[in-house]
Short mmCIF file of C-alpha atoms in Angstrom, two decimals:
data_model
loop_
_atom_site.label_atom_id
_atom_site.label_comp_id
_atom_site.label_asym_id
_atom_site.label_seq_id
_atom_site.Cartn_x
_atom_site.Cartn_y
_atom_site.Cartn_z
CA MET A 1 -18.98 0.51 -35.74
CA ILE A 2 -16.06 -1.35 -37.34
CA THR A 3 -13.91 -0.60 -34.28
CA ILE A 4 -16.62 -1.97 -31.97
CA ILE A 5 -16.85 -5.17 -34.03
CA GLN A 6 -13.07 -5.62 -33.97
CA PHE A 7 -12.96 -5.12 -30.20
CA ALA A 8 -15.81 -7.61 -29.74
CA LEU A 9 -14.04 -10.21 -31.91
CA ALA A 10 -10.83 -9.78 -29.89
CA TRP A 11 -12.74 -10.29 -26.62
CA LEU A 12 -14.48 -13.36 -28.10
CA ALA A 13 -11.09 -14.81 -29.04
CA ALA A 14 -9.73 -14.15 -25.55
CA ALA A 15 -12.72 -15.82 -23.87
CA PHE A 16 -12.40 -18.79 -26.24
CA LEU A 17 -8.68 -19.27 -25.50
CA ILE A 18 -9.14 -18.96 -21.75
CA SER A 19 -11.48 -21.98 -21.81
CA SER A 20 -9.47 -24.00 -24.36
CA GLY A 21 -6.73 -26.56 -24.02
CA SER A 22 -6.29 -29.43 -21.63
CA GLY A 23 -6.03 -29.54 -17.86
CA ASP A 24 -8.23 -28.59 -14.96
CA GLY A 25 -9.43 -25.18 -13.91
CA ARG A 26 -11.01 -24.03 -17.17
CA ARG A 27 -14.37 -23.35 -15.54
CA ALA A 28 -12.69 -21.36 -12.78
CA ALA A 29 -10.75 -19.45 -15.42
CA ARG A 30 -13.98 -18.54 -17.24
CA PHE A 31 -15.46 -17.23 -14.01
CA ALA A 32 -12.27 -15.30 -13.21
CA ALA A 33 -12.27 -13.68 -16.66
CA ALA A 34 -15.92 -12.61 -16.33
CA ALA A 35 -15.37 -11.26 -12.81
CA GLY A 36 -12.24 -9.45 -13.95
CA PHE A 37 -14.14 -7.85 -16.84
CA VAL A 38 -16.75 -6.50 -14.43
CA LEU A 39 -14.09 -5.19 -12.04
CA GLY A 40 -12.16 -3.62 -14.91
CA GLY A 41 -15.28 -1.85 -16.14
CA GLY A 42 -16.00 -0.55 -12.64
CA ALA A 43 -12.41 0.63 -12.27
CA ALA A 44 -12.73 2.52 -15.57
CA VAL A 45 -15.76 4.41 -14.24
CA LEU A 46 -13.90 5.35 -11.04
CA LEU A 47 -10.81 6.42 -12.95
CA GLY A 48 -12.95 8.50 -15.30
CA ARG A 49 -14.42 10.39 -12.37
CA MET A 50 -11.18 10.81 -10.45
CA LEU A 51 -8.81 11.62 -13.31
CA PRO A 52 -8.91 13.49 -16.62
CA ALA A 53 -9.39 11.39 -19.73
CA GLU A 54 -5.67 11.17 -20.46
CA GLY A 55 -4.90 10.14 -16.87
CA ALA A 56 -7.39 7.28 -16.99
CA ALA A 57 -5.98 6.18 -20.35
CA ALA A 58 -2.44 6.27 -18.94
CA VAL A 59 -3.48 3.93 -16.12
CA ALA A 60 -5.02 1.51 -18.65
CA ARG A 61 -1.87 1.57 -20.77
CA GLY A 62 0.19 0.92 -17.65
CA VAL A 63 -1.89 -2.15 -16.76
CA VAL A 64 -1.45 -3.62 -20.24
CA ALA A 65 2.27 -2.77 -20.17
CA VAL A 66 2.71 -4.73 -16.93
CA LEU A 67 0.91 -7.72 -18.44
CA PHE A 68 3.19 -7.43 -21.49
CA PHE A 69 6.12 -8.54 -19.33
CA LEU A 70 4.44 -11.86 -18.41
CA PRO A 71 5.01 -13.64 -21.76
CA ALA A 72 8.45 -12.03 -22.02
CA ILE A 73 9.54 -13.49 -18.68
CA ALA A 74 7.87 -16.80 -19.51
CA GLY A 75 9.76 -16.91 -22.82
CA VAL A 76 13.13 -16.36 -21.13
CA LEU A 77 12.41 -19.11 -18.59
CA LEU A 78 11.25 -21.42 -21.37
CA LEU A 79 14.51 -20.93 -23.26
CA TYR A 80 16.51 -21.71 -20.13
CA ARG A 81 14.40 -24.75 -19.31
CA ASN A 82 14.80 -26.23 -22.77
CA ALA A 83 18.53 -25.52 -22.54
CA GLY A 84 18.69 -27.85 -19.54
CA VAL A 85 18.44 -25.30 -16.70
CA GLU A 86 16.01 -26.44 -14.01
CA PHE A 87 13.65 -23.98 -12.34
CA GLY A 88 11.52 -26.48 -10.45
CA SER A 89 7.88 -25.45 -10.29
CA LEU A 90 8.60 -21.94 -11.54
CA VAL A 91 7.91 -22.97 -15.14
CA PRO A 92 4.98 -25.35 -15.80
CA ALA A 93 5.34 -28.47 -17.89
CA PRO A 94 4.89 -27.79 -21.61
CA LEU A 95 1.55 -29.56 -21.99
CA GLY A 96 -0.07 -28.52 -18.74
CA ILE A 97 -1.39 -25.22 -17.43
CA PRO A 98 -1.90 -25.22 -13.64
CA SER A 99 -5.43 -24.22 -12.70
CA VAL A 100 -4.23 -21.41 -10.44
CA THR A 101 -2.03 -20.00 -13.19
CA ARG A 102 -4.86 -20.14 -15.71
CA ALA A 103 -7.36 -18.50 -13.36
CA ALA A 104 -4.96 -15.71 -12.33
CA LEU A 105 -4.06 -15.01 -15.95
CA ALA A 106 -7.72 -15.04 -16.99
CA GLY A 107 -8.71 -12.65 -14.21
CA ALA A 108 -5.93 -10.20 -15.05
CA VAL A 109 -6.70 -10.26 -18.77
CA GLY A 110 -10.43 -9.89 -18.10
CA ALA A 111 -9.84 -6.86 -15.87
CA ALA A 112 -7.59 -5.22 -18.46
CA ALA A 113 -10.11 -5.94 -21.23
CA GLY A 114 -12.95 -4.44 -19.17
CA LEU A 115 -10.86 -1.36 -18.47
CA LEU A 116 -10.06 -0.92 -22.17
CA ALA A 117 -13.65 -1.58 -23.26
CA VAL A 118 -15.24 1.07 -21.05
CA LEU A 119 -12.54 3.67 -21.74
CA SER A 120 -12.80 2.98 -25.48
CA ALA A 121 -16.52 3.74 -25.29
CA GLY A 122 -15.56 7.32 -24.43
CA SER A 123 -18.15 7.80 -21.67
CA ARG A 124 -17.55 8.18 -17.94
CA GLY A 125 -21.19 7.63 -17.06
CA LEU A 126 -22.44 4.57 -15.24
CA PRO A 127 -25.22 3.70 -17.76
CA MET A 128 -22.81 3.49 -20.68
CA ALA A 129 -20.28 1.50 -18.64
CA THR A 130 -23.02 -0.89 -17.49
CA GLY A 131 -24.05 -1.45 -21.09
CA VAL A 132 -20.47 -2.14 -22.17
CA VAL A 133 -19.89 -4.60 -19.32
CA ALA A 134 -23.20 -6.36 -19.99
CA ALA A 135 -22.32 -6.71 -23.68
CA GLY A 136 -18.92 -8.12 -22.74
CA LEU A 137 -20.48 -10.73 -20.45
CA LEU A 138 -22.99 -11.71 -23.14
CA LEU A 139 -20.14 -12.29 -25.58
CA HIS A 140 -18.02 -14.08 -22.98
CA ALA A 141 -20.59 -16.76 -22.15
CA PRO A 142 -20.92 -18.44 -25.59
CA ALA A 143 -17.22 -17.97 -26.40
CA GLY A 144 -16.22 -19.63 -23.12
CA TRP A 145 -18.63 -22.48 -23.72
CA ALA A 146 -17.26 -22.98 -27.24
CA GLY A 147 -13.71 -22.99 -25.93
CA SER A 148 -14.51 -25.66 -23.34
CA ARG A 149 -16.09 -27.87 -26.03
CA VAL A 150 -14.33 -27.18 -29.30
CA GLY A 151 -10.97 -25.99 -28.00
CA LYS A 152 -10.15 -29.03 -25.88
CA ARG A 153 -7.60 -30.30 -28.36
CA LEU A 154 -5.79 -27.02 -28.85
CA PRO A 155 -2.11 -27.55 -27.94
CA LEU A 156 -1.89 -24.69 -25.44
CA THR A 157 0.89 -24.11 -22.96
CA GLY A 158 1.10 -21.53 -20.23
CA GLU A 159 3.55 -19.52 -22.32
CA THR A 160 1.58 -19.53 -25.58
CA LEU A 161 -1.69 -18.79 -23.78
CA ALA A 162 -0.19 -15.77 -22.01
CA LEU A 163 1.35 -14.59 -25.28
CA ALA A 164 -1.92 -14.82 -27.22
CA LEU A 165 -4.00 -13.13 -24.52
CA VAL A 166 -1.57 -10.23 -24.12
CA ALA A 167 -1.42 -9.83 -27.91
CA LEU A 168 -5.22 -9.57 -27.95
CA LEU A 169 -5.03 -6.85 -25.29
CA LEU A 170 -2.46 -4.94 -27.34
CA PHE A 171 -4.74 -5.20 -30.36
CA MET A 172 -7.71 -3.93 -28.31
CA GLY A 173 -5.64 -0.96 -27.19
CA SER A 174 -4.54 -0.17 -30.75
CA LEU A 175 -8.18 0.39 -31.74
CA SER A 176 -8.16 3.66 -29.77
CA PRO A 177 -5.31 6.17 -30.29
CA ARG A 178 -5.60 7.18 -26.63
CA LEU A 179 -5.10 3.58 -25.42
CA ASP A 180 -2.52 2.49 -27.99
CA LEU A 181 0.86 1.37 -26.63
CA PHE A 182 3.02 1.11 -29.74
CA ALA A 183 3.17 4.84 -30.58
CA PRO A 184 4.11 5.88 -26.98
CA LEU A 185 6.70 3.08 -26.90
CA CYS A 186 8.36 4.39 -30.08
CA MET A 187 8.23 7.94 -28.76
CA LYS A 188 9.87 7.01 -25.45
CA LEU A 189 12.64 5.09 -27.23
CA MET A 190 13.25 8.02 -29.55
CA LYS A 191 13.40 10.44 -26.61
CA PHE A 192 15.68 8.09 -24.64
CA THR A 193 18.10 7.84 -27.58
CA HIS A 194 18.07 11.60 -28.04
CA ASP A 195 18.68 12.28 -24.34
CA PHE A 196 21.41 9.61 -24.13
CA VAL A 197 23.35 11.02 -27.09
CA HIS A 198 22.89 14.57 -25.83
CA GLN A 199 24.10 13.70 -22.31
CA PHE A 200 27.03 11.74 -23.78
CA PHE A 201 28.12 14.81 -25.75
CA GLU A 202 27.86 16.98 -22.65
CA SER A 203 29.70 14.52 -20.39
CA MET A 204 32.54 14.22 -22.93
CA LEU A 205 32.63 18.05 -23.28
CA ILE A 206 32.01 17.77 -27.02
CA PRO A 207 30.79 21.09 -28.46
CA ASP A 208 27.44 21.20 -30.24
CA HIS A 209 28.90 22.31 -33.57
CA LEU A 210 32.02 20.18 -33.81
CA PHE A 211 33.24 19.66 -37.39
CA PHE A 212 32.27 16.03 -37.88
CA SER A 213 32.53 14.22 -41.16
CA GLY A 214 29.43 13.72 -43.27
CA GLU A 215 29.27 10.05 -42.26
CA ALA A 216 29.35 10.95 -38.57
CA TRP A 217 26.52 13.44 -39.00
CA ASN A 218 24.52 10.79 -40.85
CA VAL A 219 24.87 8.48 -37.85
CA ILE A 220 23.85 11.27 -35.46
CA GLY A 221 20.92 12.12 -37.71
CA PHE A 222 19.83 8.48 -37.66
CA LEU A 223 20.03 8.35 -33.86
CA PHE A 224 17.91 11.50 -33.65
CA GLY A 225 15.41 10.23 -36.22
CA ASN A 226 12.14 8.44 -35.69
CA ASP A 227 13.51 5.26 -37.31
CA VAL A 228 15.32 4.42 -34.08
CA GLY A 229 12.08 4.61 -32.14
CA PHE A 230 10.14 2.64 -34.75
CA TRP A 231 12.57 -0.25 -35.20
CA GLY A 232 13.42 -0.37 -31.51
CA GLY A 233 9.70 -0.42 -30.73
CA LEU A 234 9.21 -3.31 -33.17
CA ALA A 235 12.04 -5.26 -31.52
CA ILE A 236 10.46 -4.88 -28.07
CA TRP A 237 6.94 -5.46 -29.43
CA PHE A 238 7.82 -8.85 -30.92
CA ALA A 239 10.42 -9.91 -28.31
CA PRO A 240 8.05 -12.09 -26.20
CA LEU A 241 6.84 -13.81 -29.36
CA LEU A 242 10.38 -14.58 -30.52
CA LEU A 243 11.40 -15.83 -27.07
CA ILE A 244 8.44 -18.20 -26.75
CA ALA A 245 8.62 -19.42 -30.35
CA GLY A 246 12.36 -19.97 -29.99
CA GLY A 247 11.95 -21.77 -26.68
CA THR A 248 9.24 -24.01 -28.10
CA ALA A 249 11.32 -24.83 -31.19
CA ARG A 250 14.29 -25.73 -28.97
CA GLU A 251 12.33 -28.18 -26.86
CA PRO A 252 14.52 -31.32 -26.62
CA LEU A 253 13.34 -34.56 -28.15
CA PRO A 254 12.42 -37.37 -25.73
CA SER A 255 14.86 -40.17 -25.08
CA VAL A 256 14.11 -43.28 -27.14
CA ALA A 257 17.12 -45.34 -26.05
CA HIS A 258 14.87 -47.79 -24.21
CA ILE A 259 12.84 -48.58 -27.36
CA ARG A 260 14.32 -51.47 -29.31
CA GLN A 261 12.35 -51.25 -32.55
CA GLY A 262 13.67 -48.60 -34.94
CA ALA A 263 10.25 -48.04 -36.48
CA GLU A 264 8.72 -47.43 -33.06
CA ARG A 265 11.49 -44.97 -32.15
CA ARG A 266 10.88 -43.05 -35.37
CA THR A 267 7.14 -43.01 -34.66
CA VAL A 268 7.69 -41.57 -31.18
CA LEU A 269 10.06 -38.89 -32.46
CA ALA A 270 7.77 -38.00 -35.36
CA GLY A 271 4.82 -37.65 -33.00
CA HIS A 272 6.80 -35.34 -30.74
CA LEU A 273 7.92 -33.18 -33.68
CA ARG A 274 4.35 -33.01 -34.95
CA GLU A 275 3.10 -31.90 -31.53
CA ARG A 276 5.81 -29.26 -31.31
CA ARG A 277 4.81 -27.86 -34.69
CA ARG A 278 1.19 -27.71 -33.54
CA ARG A 279 2.23 -25.69 -30.50
CA LEU A 280 3.85 -23.15 -32.82
CA ALA A 281 0.51 -22.47 -34.52
CA LEU A 282 -0.67 -20.07 -31.79
CA PRO A 283 2.56 -18.00 -31.88
CA PHE A 284 2.06 -17.73 -35.66
CA PHE A 285 -1.45 -16.40 -35.06
CA THR A 286 0.00 -14.00 -32.50
CA THR A 287 2.47 -12.69 -35.10
CA LEU A 288 -0.41 -11.63 -37.33
CA LEU A 289 -2.22 -10.07 -34.38
CA LEU A 290 0.78 -8.02 -33.24
CA ALA A 291 1.46 -6.89 -36.81
CA LEU A 292 -2.16 -5.80 -37.15
CA ALA A 293 -1.89 -3.85 -33.88
CA VAL A 294 1.17 -2.03 -35.24
CA TYR A 295 -0.70 -1.21 -38.45
CA ARG A 296 -3.67 0.15 -36.50
CA SER A 297 -1.29 2.24 -34.41
CA LEU A 298 0.35 3.73 -37.50
CA HIS A 299 -2.95 4.20 -39.34
CA PRO A 300 -5.62 4.94 -36.71
CA ALA A 301 -9.22 4.74 -37.88
CA VAL A 302 -9.91 8.21 -36.50
CA SER A 303 -10.59 11.36 -38.49
CA TYR A 304 -8.66 14.40 -37.30
CA TRP A 305 -9.47 18.06 -37.86
CA ASP A 306 -6.52 19.68 -39.63
CA PRO A 307 -7.54 23.07 -41.06
CA LYS A 308 -5.52 24.91 -43.66
CA PRO A 309 -3.57 27.80 -42.04
CA MET A 310 -5.15 31.19 -42.75
CA PRO A 311 -2.68 33.98 -43.61
CA VAL A 312 -2.60 36.95 -41.22
CA SER A 313 -0.60 40.16 -41.02
CA ALA A 314 0.64 42.49 -38.30
CA ASP A 315 -0.48 46.06 -37.76
CA ALA A 316 1.71 49.15 -37.48
CA ARG A 317 2.54 48.29 -33.85
CA GLY A 318 3.79 44.84 -34.86
CA GLU A 319 0.82 43.02 -33.33
CA ILE A 320 -1.31 40.29 -34.89
CA ALA A 321 -5.01 40.55 -34.04
CA ILE A 322 -7.23 37.47 -34.31
CA ALA A 323 -10.90 38.37 -33.87
CA ALA A 324 -13.28 36.06 -32.02
CA LYS A 325 -15.06 35.40 -35.31
CA GLY A 326 -13.84 35.92 -38.84
CA GLU A 327 -14.27 34.72 -42.38
CA GLY A 328 -14.25 30.92 -42.27
CA TYR A 329 -13.63 30.50 -38.54
CA ASP A 330 -15.16 30.97 -35.09
CA LEU A 331 -12.92 30.66 -32.04
CA ASP A 332 -15.87 29.64 -29.86
CA ASP A 333 -16.59 26.45 -31.84
CA GLY A 334 -14.05 24.47 -29.77
CA ARG A 335 -11.99 23.58 -32.82
CA LEU A 336 -8.32 24.07 -33.55
CA HIS A 337 -7.65 27.11 -35.76
CA LYS A 338 -4.39 27.54 -37.64
CA PHE A 339 -2.88 30.79 -38.88
CA LEU A 340 0.17 31.65 -40.97
CA TYR A 341 2.30 34.76 -40.53
CA ARG A 342 5.04 35.79 -42.98
CA GLN A 343 7.66 38.49 -42.46
CA GLY A 344 10.42 38.62 -45.03
CA LYS A 345 11.92 35.13 -45.21
CA SER A 346 10.37 34.11 -41.89
CA GLU A 347 7.23 32.01 -41.89
CA VAL A 348 5.45 30.95 -38.69
CA ARG A 349 2.42 28.73 -38.18
CA PHE A 350 0.49 29.13 -34.96
CA LEU A 351 -2.67 27.78 -33.33
CA VAL A 352 -5.56 29.33 -31.43
CA LEU A 353 -7.80 27.00 -29.45
CA ARG A 354 -10.69 27.66 -27.10
CA LYS A 355 -10.42 24.78 -24.64
CA PRO A 356 -13.36 22.92 -23.04
CA ASP A 357 -13.03 24.95 -19.82
CA GLY A 358 -13.47 28.19 -21.79
CA THR A 359 -9.86 29.34 -21.58
CA THR A 360 -7.85 30.22 -24.68
CA ALA A 361 -4.53 28.72 -25.76
CA VAL A 362 -2.21 30.25 -28.36
CA THR A 363 0.76 28.14 -29.42
CA LEU A 364 3.09 27.46 -32.30
CA ASP A 365 1.99 24.70 -34.67
CA ALA A 366 5.06 22.74 -33.55
CA CYS A 367 6.83 21.49 -30.44
CA ALA A 368 10.43 21.77 -29.24
CA ILE A 369 11.21 18.07 -29.76
CA CYS A 370 9.87 16.85 -33.11
CA GLN A 371 10.18 18.17 -36.62
CA PRO A 372 7.56 20.90 -37.13
CA GLN A 373 4.93 18.87 -38.97
CA GLY A 374 2.10 20.39 -36.95
CA TYR A 375 -0.94 19.13 -35.09
CA GLY A 376 -4.43 17.85 -35.79
CA GLN A 377 -7.41 17.67 -33.45
CA GLY A 378 -9.33 14.55 -32.47
CA GLU A 379 -11.80 13.75 -29.73
CA GLY A 380 -10.53 15.39 -26.54
CA ALA A 381 -6.94 15.70 -27.76
CA VAL A 382 -4.61 17.08 -30.39
CA ILE A 383 -2.14 14.80 -32.15
CA CYS A 384 1.44 15.51 -33.19
CA TRP A 385 1.65 14.50 -36.85
CA TYR A 386 5.33 13.60 -36.52
CA CYS A 387 5.40 11.23 -33.54
CA LYS A 388 1.63 10.51 -33.23
CA THR A 389 1.62 11.56 -29.55
CA LEU A 390 -1.80 12.56 -28.19
CA ILE A 391 -1.95 15.73 -26.09
CA PRO A 392 -5.14 16.31 -24.05
CA LEU A 393 -6.93 19.54 -24.88
CA GLU A 394 -6.69 20.53 -21.21
CA THR A 395 -2.87 20.69 -21.42
CA VAL A 396 -2.60 22.62 -24.70
CA GLY A 397 -0.88 25.89 -23.83
CA GLU A 398 1.41 24.30 -21.25
CA ALA A 399 5.11 23.95 -21.98
CA GLY A 400 7.04 20.69 -22.05
CA GLY A 401 7.33 17.41 -23.90
CA CYS A 402 5.51 17.18 -27.20
CA ASN A 403 3.05 19.93 -26.26
CA PRO A 404 2.87 22.75 -28.81
CA VAL A 405 5.13 25.62 -27.76
CA PRO A 406 3.00 28.26 -25.95
CA LEU A 407 3.05 31.92 -26.98
CA PRO A 408 2.37 35.03 -24.86
CA PHE A 409 -0.87 36.71 -25.90
CA ALA A 410 -3.63 39.01 -24.69
CA VAL A 411 -7.37 38.42 -24.87
CA VAL A 412 -9.17 41.42 -26.41
CA ASP A 413 -12.95 41.42 -27.05
CA GLY A 414 -13.01 37.63 -27.16
CA GLY A 415 -10.17 37.49 -29.66
CA VAL A 416 -6.40 37.42 -29.14
CA ARG A 417 -3.47 39.73 -29.86
CA ILE A 418 0.07 38.42 -30.34
CA THR A 419 3.35 40.29 -30.76
CA ALA A 420 4.81 39.27 -34.12
CA ALA A 421 8.45 39.77 -33.12
CA THR A 422 8.06 37.59 -30.03
CA MET A 423 6.40 34.87 -32.06
CA ILE A 424 9.15 34.85 -34.70
CA SER A 425 11.83 34.79 -32.01
CA THR A 426 10.13 31.85 -30.29
CA TRP A 427 9.86 29.97 -33.56
CA ASP A 428 13.51 30.55 -34.42
CA SER A 429 14.82 29.62 -30.97
CA THR A 430 12.76 26.51 -30.24
CA VAL A 431 11.56 25.12 -33.55
CA GLN A 432 14.04 26.03 -36.26
CA GLY A 433 16.66 23.77 -34.65
CA THR A 434 14.41 20.73 -34.91
CA LYS A 435 14.01 21.42 -38.62
CA ASN A 436 17.72 21.16 -39.35
CA VAL A 437 18.45 17.86 -37.61
CA PRO A 438 16.82 14.72 -39.05
CA GLY A 439 14.29 13.35 -36.62
CA GLY A 440 14.05 16.40 -34.42
CA LYS A 441 16.12 18.19 -31.86
#
């Protein structure tokens, strides 16, 4: 319920801002936002029927990611314009938002919000989607009316409006782990850094176990750690905000050479400075919104199933038998079940999951990329506790990426049998290496 309220408040704020400020085209922008919300909701239904849940969520994240570049580009152009570089009509005047620009932006944001709203509801059915879209339109009408009346004096520019609306979309996405953008952004940066360093070592013919100094290994460990992804993600996350705030703060003062009276010149300059400070109020609000989205991404309001691993042993043939039902577990309940096998100094955690299609997956409780912190299970997906990546239940048991490492097994009487030696070998060859290097493999 709290998540629904937060999403509704974000959509109310977006509808209010779309109708606020000065200039023409606010009514057209309100209509474009409402129409976009309906189209986005309809697109979510189609995507839900054509693609698996993770595929539809990936499309929604892609739409928001494309919109993320709008304020970034606008911020770069604003900096150049205030540095004296002319772009003609490419960048609107600071105090005016062209009606076409406002309507196009409103329609795009409305469509993305409708897409996120229906996918966040977690249902692919038309009745649920219709209810979500109807609720969005009911919220949009009074918020748009309030923006056209109360928000007339808000000092909006095209840049700050785009920034605030995109920040609201990022916050909406952060309310659902499947639609969140910050965690995947950090993961991709971490993987890019890892692959770049690895390819650099290979291209320079540097052996894997060269005798580096302790300081050099600390640097390599940092590059392979999740801190690179996190801080790099933060830099990209807040880049449009910094560009637009910096461009607004660098706006040149008007020429007052033609004004003879010193007091009048000071009044004109003071008024301009006051107006510039007012235009920085919305970027300040956006800072709080983006920070809140990061917090929600790092601390999702979702409860995950993370059972305590149950110890098992191998028989005389070196096989581990997991019955279909045992003390404290039932493989047919659709939940993730964890087991722990010890042999001498070796210790291996593994998972058994009966997927929604009825097939069984047996994997290590770790992947070949991240440190082996294990997985939890949420709605329709498992989550890597280290990098917070969501893996759809349908793909558990498949190799690659952050998926848990699959194990060979045999289904016997509804249960599974696993060769202990093969499992230990797989753990040592694909997981033990990620344990020794900070941040993963």
